[in-house]
Amino acid sequence: MDMVQTEKLIFEYEKRDEEGNVIGTSRAIDEVDIDVQEGQFIAILGHNGSGKSTLAKHINAILVPTQGTMWVNGRNTKDPEELWNVRQSAGMVFQNPDNQIIGTVVEEDVGFGPENLGVPTDEIWQRVEDSLRSVGMIEYRHHSPNKLSGGQKQRVAIAGVVAMEPKCIVLDEPTAMLDPVGRREVLKTVQKLREQKKVTVILITHYMEEVVDADKIYVMDHGHVVMEGTPREIFSRVDELKSYRLDVPQATLLADELRKRGLKIPGGILKKEELVEALCQLN
Ligand SMILES: Nc1ncnc2c1ncn2[C@@H]1O[C@H](COP(=O)(O)OP(=O)(O)O)[C@@H](O)[C@H]1O
Ligand SMILES: [Mg+2]
């Protein structure tokens, strides 16, 4: 089943002068077609300003298309009557955990989402407990979020989204402000959610290492989807990725260099272990 689908999605921001009059528009998304099936893990890559966040904000109707269509869980996000259903289907996690945490106690913060959805009190507590467990933060339930590390805060933010039981979670550079430990914590959490809750995950990032397990990758540039495929397909096109100012996983890069020097190494190597294996096969 289609979870998120767009057809020739166009979005233009309005430019305004100092008095607030519209003096023009700038196109941030230009005829984008994407198709995400229920349960998939999708990654969106792209340099700064390529339109990733603008696209993400369409998935829970923070923005609606200027032209074209976005469906979430089969519902057209432009239809005001569907707004509630769209927001319930897709939860968002943003870059800065400090902007997403509003409660003074962890469990209270996680409970806000389901409370706003009108979930009965008993069930709220059950959901809070389950979701804090699933992100590995249950022992912090009575703590103040202020004292947590960045990675822990981000996991609380994720728990808050999980507690609303969305079918799809969109994470917009959730690890960008974290140290390597925090990044690993958050990625492990996302992976666990995919396995245990079977939620659809759309991960926006510019860390290539985070996307090697994705079912499909979209690469964006200047508001367009310029590449689409499995990690193996995408990362075998090293020169093209570089032309969009994207990094390539280190193992992929090294494999590519070795191949250019004449070693018979297959394309699309993603992990260190695969490179080692390929090198051992040579002789
Ligand atoms: N609120 C806004 N008003 C006007 N232009 C914006 C706004 N937000 C983003 N843009 C512009 O839209 C384009 C895409 O931005 P964005 O979606 O944030 O890209 P990304 O998330 O890939 O960095 C950029 O050119 C950016 O400057
Ligand atoms: Mg962004």
CSV table of C-alpha atoms and ligand atoms in Angstrom, one decimal:
chain,number,residue,atom,x,y,z
A,1,MET,CA,0.0,0.0,0.0
A,2,ASP,CA,1.1,3.5,-0.7
A,3,MET,CA,2.1,5.4,2.4
A,4,VAL,CA,3.4,8.6,0.9
A,5,GLN,CA,3.0,9.5,-2.7
A,6,THR,CA,3.5,12.7,-4.7
A,7,GLU,CA,2.6,13.6,-8.2
A,8,LYS,CA,4.5,16.5,-9.8
A,9,LEU,CA,4.7,18.2,-6.5
A,10,ILE,CA,5.7,21.9,-6.8
A,11,PHE,CA,6.1,24.2,-3.8
A,12,GLU,CA,6.9,27.9,-4.1
A,13,TYR,CA,7.8,30.1,-1.1
A,14,GLU,CA,6.5,33.6,-1.3
A,15,LYS,CA,9.0,36.5,-1.2
A,16,ARG,CA,7.8,39.5,0.6
A,17,ASP,CA,9.0,43.1,1.0
A,18,GLU,CA,9.3,44.9,4.4
A,19,GLU,CA,5.6,45.7,4.4
A,20,GLY,CA,4.7,42.1,3.8
A,21,ASN,CA,3.5,42.4,0.2
A,22,VAL,CA,4.3,39.4,-2.0
A,23,ILE,CA,6.9,40.5,-4.5
A,24,GLY,CA,7.7,37.1,-6.0
A,25,THR,CA,8.1,33.5,-5.5
A,26,SER,CA,10.9,31.0,-5.3
A,27,ARG,CA,10.5,27.4,-6.2
A,28,ALA,CA,11.9,25.0,-3.5
A,29,ILE,CA,10.3,21.8,-4.9
A,30,ASP,CA,10.0,21.3,-8.6
A,31,GLU,CA,7.9,18.5,-10.0
A,32,VAL,CA,8.8,15.8,-7.5
A,33,ASP,CA,7.4,12.3,-7.8
A,34,ILE,CA,8.0,10.0,-4.9
A,35,ASP,CA,6.4,6.8,-3.9
A,36,VAL,CA,6.8,5.2,-0.4
A,37,GLN,CA,5.2,1.9,0.4
A,38,GLU,CA,3.9,1.0,3.9
A,39,GLY,CA,6.8,-0.4,6.0
A,40,GLN,CA,9.6,0.8,3.9
A,41,PHE,CA,12.7,2.6,5.1
A,42,ILE,CA,13.3,5.5,2.7
A,43,ALA,CA,16.2,7.9,2.8
A,44,ILE,CA,16.4,11.3,1.3
A,45,LEU,CA,19.8,12.8,0.6
A,46,GLY,CA,20.7,16.2,-0.7
A,47,HIS,CA,23.0,19.2,-0.1
A,48,ASN,CA,21.8,22.1,2.0
A,49,GLY,CA,18.9,24.0,0.3
A,50,SER,CA,18.0,21.1,-2.0
A,51,GLY,CA,14.4,21.1,-0.7
A,52,LYS,CA,14.5,18.1,1.7
A,53,SER,CA,12.9,19.9,4.7
A,54,THR,CA,10.3,21.6,2.4
A,55,LEU,CA,9.3,18.1,1.1
A,56,ALA,CA,9.2,16.7,4.7
A,57,LYS,CA,6.9,19.5,5.8
A,58,HIS,CA,4.4,18.4,3.1
A,59,ILE,CA,4.2,14.9,4.6
A,60,ASN,CA,2.3,16.1,7.7
A,61,ALA,CA,0.7,19.1,5.9
A,62,ILE,CA,2.7,21.8,7.6
A,63,LEU,CA,3.0,23.0,4.0
A,64,VAL,CA,0.6,22.1,1.2
A,65,PRO,CA,1.5,21.9,-2.5
A,66,THR,CA,1.5,25.0,-4.7
A,67,GLN,CA,0.8,22.6,-7.6
A,68,GLY,CA,0.6,18.9,-7.9
A,69,THR,CA,-0.5,16.5,-5.2
A,70,MET,CA,0.7,14.8,-2.0
A,71,TRP,CA,-1.1,11.8,-0.6
A,72,VAL,CA,-0.4,10.5,2.9
A,73,ASN,CA,-2.0,7.1,3.7
A,74,GLY,CA,-4.2,7.6,0.7
A,75,ARG,CA,-5.4,11.1,1.8
A,76,ASN,CA,-4.8,14.3,-0.1
A,77,THR,CA,-3.0,16.7,2.2
A,78,LYS,CA,-4.7,19.7,0.4
A,79,ASP,CA,-8.1,18.6,1.7
A,80,PRO,CA,-8.7,20.5,5.0
A,81,GLU,CA,-11.0,17.8,6.1
A,82,GLU,CA,-8.2,15.3,5.9
A,83,LEU,CA,-5.8,17.4,8.0
A,84,TRP,CA,-6.4,15.4,11.2
A,85,ASN,CA,-6.0,12.1,9.5
A,86,VAL,CA,-2.8,13.2,7.7
A,87,ARG,CA,-1.2,14.5,11.0
A,88,GLN,CA,-2.2,11.2,12.7
A,89,SER,CA,-0.6,9.1,10.0
A,90,ALA,CA,2.7,10.9,9.8
A,91,GLY,CA,4.8,12.0,12.8
A,92,MET,CA,7.7,14.4,12.5
A,93,VAL,CA,11.1,14.5,14.3
A,94,PHE,CA,13.2,17.6,13.6
A,95,GLN,CA,16.8,18.4,13.9
A,96,ASN,CA,16.9,20.3,17.1
A,97,PRO,CA,15.7,18.3,20.1
A,98,ASP,CA,15.5,21.4,22.3
A,99,ASN,CA,12.7,22.8,20.1
A,100,GLN,CA,10.6,19.6,20.3
A,101,ILE,CA,10.6,19.0,24.1
A,102,ILE,CA,8.0,21.0,26.0
A,103,GLY,CA,7.4,19.0,29.1
A,104,THR,CA,9.3,19.5,32.4
A,105,VAL,CA,9.3,15.7,33.0
A,106,VAL,CA,10.2,13.1,30.4
A,107,GLU,CA,7.0,11.1,30.7
A,108,GLU,CA,4.8,14.1,30.7
A,109,ASP,CA,6.5,15.3,27.5
A,110,VAL,CA,5.9,12.0,25.7
A,111,GLY,CA,2.3,12.0,26.9
A,112,PHE,CA,1.4,15.4,25.2
A,113,GLY,CA,1.0,13.9,21.7
A,114,PRO,CA,-1.5,11.2,22.6
A,115,GLU,CA,-3.3,13.6,25.0
A,116,ASN,CA,-3.8,16.0,22.1
A,117,LEU,CA,-5.2,13.2,20.0
A,118,GLY,CA,-7.8,12.6,22.7
A,119,VAL,CA,-6.5,9.2,23.8
A,120,PRO,CA,-8.1,8.0,27.1
A,121,THR,CA,-5.8,8.6,30.1
A,122,ASP,CA,-5.2,4.9,31.0
A,123,GLU,CA,-4.1,4.3,27.5
A,124,ILE,CA,-1.9,7.4,27.4
A,125,TRP,CA,0.2,6.0,30.3
A,126,GLN,CA,0.4,2.6,28.6
A,127,ARG,CA,1.6,4.3,25.4
A,128,VAL,CA,4.1,6.5,27.3
A,129,GLU,CA,5.6,3.5,28.9
A,130,ASP,CA,5.8,1.4,25.7
A,131,SER,CA,7.3,4.2,23.7
A,132,LEU,CA,9.9,5.1,26.3
A,133,ARG,CA,10.8,1.4,26.5
A,134,SER,CA,11.1,1.2,22.8
A,135,VAL,CA,13.6,4.1,22.6
A,136,GLY,CA,15.5,2.8,25.7
A,137,MET,CA,14.6,5.8,27.9
A,138,ILE,CA,12.2,4.2,30.4
A,139,GLU,CA,14.6,4.7,33.3
A,140,TYR,CA,14.5,8.4,32.7
A,141,ARG,CA,10.8,8.7,32.8
A,142,HIS,CA,10.8,10.9,36.0
A,143,HIS,CA,13.8,13.0,34.9
A,144,SER,CA,13.8,16.6,33.6
A,145,PRO,CA,14.5,16.6,29.9
A,146,ASN,CA,16.9,19.6,30.4
A,147,LYS,CA,19.5,17.4,32.0
A,148,LEU,CA,19.6,14.8,29.2
A,149,SER,CA,22.3,14.6,26.5
A,150,GLY,CA,21.4,15.5,22.9
A,151,GLY,CA,21.0,11.9,21.9
A,152,GLN,CA,18.8,11.2,24.9
A,153,LYS,CA,16.6,14.2,24.2
A,154,GLN,CA,16.2,13.2,20.6
A,155,ARG,CA,15.1,9.7,21.7
A,156,VAL,CA,12.5,11.3,24.0
A,157,ALA,CA,11.3,13.3,21.0
A,158,ILE,CA,11.1,10.1,19.0
A,159,ALA,CA,9.2,8.5,21.8
A,160,GLY,CA,6.7,11.4,21.8
A,161,VAL,CA,6.0,10.7,18.1
A,162,VAL,CA,5.9,6.9,18.6
A,163,ALA,CA,3.3,7.4,21.4
A,164,MET,CA,0.9,8.9,18.8
A,165,GLU,CA,1.2,5.6,16.9
A,166,PRO,CA,1.7,7.0,13.5
A,167,LYS,CA,2.1,4.7,10.5
A,168,CYS,CA,4.9,6.8,9.2
A,169,ILE,CA,7.7,8.7,10.9
A,170,VAL,CA,9.6,11.4,9.1
A,171,LEU,CA,13.0,12.3,10.6
A,172,ASP,CA,14.5,15.5,9.3
A,173,GLU,CA,18.2,15.4,10.0
A,174,PRO,CA,17.6,14.0,13.5
A,175,THR,CA,21.3,13.4,14.1
A,176,ALA,CA,22.7,16.6,12.7
A,177,MET,CA,23.2,18.3,16.1
A,178,LEU,CA,24.5,15.2,17.9
A,179,ASP,CA,27.9,13.8,18.7
A,180,PRO,CA,28.9,10.4,17.3
A,181,VAL,CA,27.5,8.6,20.4
A,182,GLY,CA,24.2,10.4,20.2
A,183,ARG,CA,24.0,9.7,16.5
A,184,ARG,CA,24.5,6.0,17.1
A,185,GLU,CA,21.9,6.0,19.8
A,186,VAL,CA,19.3,7.6,17.6
A,187,LEU,CA,20.0,5.4,14.6
A,188,LYS,CA,19.8,2.3,16.7
A,189,THR,CA,16.5,3.5,18.0
A,190,VAL,CA,15.1,4.1,14.5
A,191,GLN,CA,16.2,0.7,13.4
A,192,LYS,CA,14.5,-1.0,16.4
A,193,LEU,CA,11.3,0.9,15.7
A,194,ARG,CA,11.3,-0.4,12.1
A,195,GLU,CA,11.8,-3.9,13.2
A,196,GLN,CA,9.4,-4.0,16.1
A,197,LYS,CA,6.7,-1.6,15.1
A,198,LYS,CA,6.9,-2.0,11.3
A,199,VAL,CA,6.5,1.7,10.9
A,200,THR,CA,7.4,3.4,7.6
A,201,VAL,CA,10.5,5.5,8.1
A,202,ILE,CA,11.6,8.4,6.0
A,203,LEU,CA,15.0,9.6,7.1
A,204,ILE,CA,16.5,12.8,5.8
A,205,THR,CA,20.2,13.1,6.4
A,206,HIS,CA,23.5,13.9,4.9
A,207,TYR,CA,25.4,11.2,6.6
A,208,MET,CA,25.8,8.5,4.0
A,209,GLU,CA,26.6,5.8,6.5
A,210,GLU,CA,23.1,6.2,7.9
A,211,VAL,CA,21.3,5.2,4.7
A,212,VAL,CA,23.1,2.0,3.6
A,213,ASP,CA,20.2,-0.2,4.9
A,214,ALA,CA,17.5,1.8,3.2
A,215,ASP,CA,15.1,0.1,0.8
A,216,LYS,CA,15.3,3.1,-1.5
A,217,ILE,CA,17.2,6.4,-1.6
A,218,TYR,CA,16.1,9.6,-3.2
A,219,VAL,CA,18.8,12.2,-4.0
A,220,MET,CA,17.6,15.8,-4.2
A,221,ASP,CA,19.2,18.8,-5.8
A,222,HIS,CA,17.7,22.2,-6.5
A,223,GLY,CA,14.2,21.0,-5.7
A,224,HIS,CA,14.4,18.0,-8.1
A,225,VAL,CA,14.7,14.3,-7.4
A,226,VAL,CA,17.9,13.7,-9.4
A,227,MET,CA,18.7,10.1,-8.4
A,228,GLU,CA,16.5,7.2,-7.2
A,229,GLY,CA,17.4,3.6,-6.4
A,230,THR,CA,18.7,1.1,-3.8
A,231,PRO,CA,21.8,2.1,-1.8
A,232,ARG,CA,23.8,-0.2,-4.0
A,233,GLU,CA,22.6,1.4,-7.2
A,234,ILE,CA,23.0,4.9,-5.8
A,235,PHE,CA,26.5,4.4,-4.4
A,236,SER,CA,27.8,2.8,-7.5
A,237,ARG,CA,27.4,6.2,-9.1
A,238,VAL,CA,30.2,7.9,-7.2
A,239,ASP,CA,31.0,10.7,-9.6
A,240,GLU,CA,27.4,11.7,-10.0
A,241,LEU,CA,27.0,11.8,-6.2
A,242,LYS,CA,30.0,14.0,-6.0
A,243,SER,CA,28.5,16.3,-8.6
A,244,TYR,CA,25.6,16.9,-6.2
A,245,ARG,CA,28.1,17.8,-3.5
A,246,LEU,CA,27.4,14.6,-1.5
A,247,ASP,CA,29.9,12.5,0.3
A,248,VAL,CA,30.1,8.8,-0.4
A,249,PRO,CA,30.7,6.2,2.3
A,250,GLN,CA,34.4,5.7,2.9
A,251,ALA,CA,34.3,2.0,1.9
A,252,THR,CA,32.5,2.9,-1.3
A,253,LEU,CA,35.0,5.7,-2.1
A,254,LEU,CA,38.0,3.4,-1.5
A,255,ALA,CA,36.5,0.6,-3.6
A,256,ASP,CA,35.9,3.1,-6.4
A,257,GLU,CA,39.5,4.4,-6.3
A,258,LEU,CA,40.8,0.8,-6.4
A,259,ARG,CA,38.6,0.0,-9.3
A,260,LYS,CA,39.8,3.0,-11.2
A,261,ARG,CA,43.4,1.7,-10.7
A,262,GLY,CA,42.3,-1.6,-12.3
A,263,LEU,CA,41.4,-3.8,-9.4
A,264,LYS,CA,38.4,-6.0,-10.2
A,265,ILE,CA,36.1,-4.9,-7.4
A,266,PRO,CA,32.3,-4.8,-7.9
A,267,GLY,CA,30.4,-1.5,-7.9
A,268,GLY,CA,28.1,-0.4,-5.1
A,269,ILE,CA,30.2,-1.5,-2.1
A,270,LEU,CA,28.7,0.1,1.0
A,271,LYS,CA,30.4,-1.4,4.0
A,272,LYS,CA,34.0,-2.0,5.2
A,273,GLU,CA,33.2,-5.8,5.5
A,274,GLU,CA,32.1,-5.9,1.9
A,275,LEU,CA,35.3,-4.3,0.7
A,276,VAL,CA,37.4,-6.7,2.7
A,277,GLU,CA,35.5,-9.6,1.2
A,278,ALA,CA,35.9,-8.2,-2.3
A,279,LEU,CA,39.7,-7.7,-1.8
A,280,CYS,CA,40.0,-11.3,-0.5
A,281,GLN,CA,38.4,-12.6,-3.6
A,282,LEU,CA,41.1,-11.1,-5.8
A,283,ASN,CA,44.2,-12.9,-6.8
B,1,LIG,N1,10.6,29.8,5.0
B,1,LIG,C1,11.2,29.9,3.8
B,1,LIG,N2,11.0,31.0,3.1
B,1,LIG,C2,11.6,31.2,1.9
B,1,LIG,N3,12.5,30.3,1.4
B,1,LIG,C3,12.7,29.2,2.1
B,1,LIG,C4,12.1,28.9,3.3
B,1,LIG,N4,12.6,27.8,3.8
B,1,LIG,C5,13.4,27.3,2.9
B,1,LIG,N5,13.5,28.1,1.8
B,1,LIG,C6,14.3,28.0,0.6
B,1,LIG,O1,13.8,26.8,-0.1
B,1,LIG,C7,14.9,26.0,-0.6
B,1,LIG,C8,14.9,24.6,0.0
B,1,LIG,O2,15.1,24.7,1.4
B,1,LIG,P1,15.0,23.5,2.4
B,1,LIG,O3,13.8,22.7,2.1
B,1,LIG,O4,15.1,24.0,3.8
B,1,LIG,O5,16.3,22.6,2.0
B,1,LIG,P2,17.1,21.5,2.8
B,1,LIG,O6,16.2,21.0,3.9
B,1,LIG,O7,17.4,20.5,1.7
B,1,LIG,O8,18.3,22.2,3.3
B,1,LIG,C9,16.2,26.8,-0.2
B,1,LIG,O9,16.6,27.6,-1.3
B,1,LIG,C10,15.8,27.7,0.9
B,1,LIG,O10,16.5,28.8,1.0
B,2,MG,MG,16.6,20.8,5.9
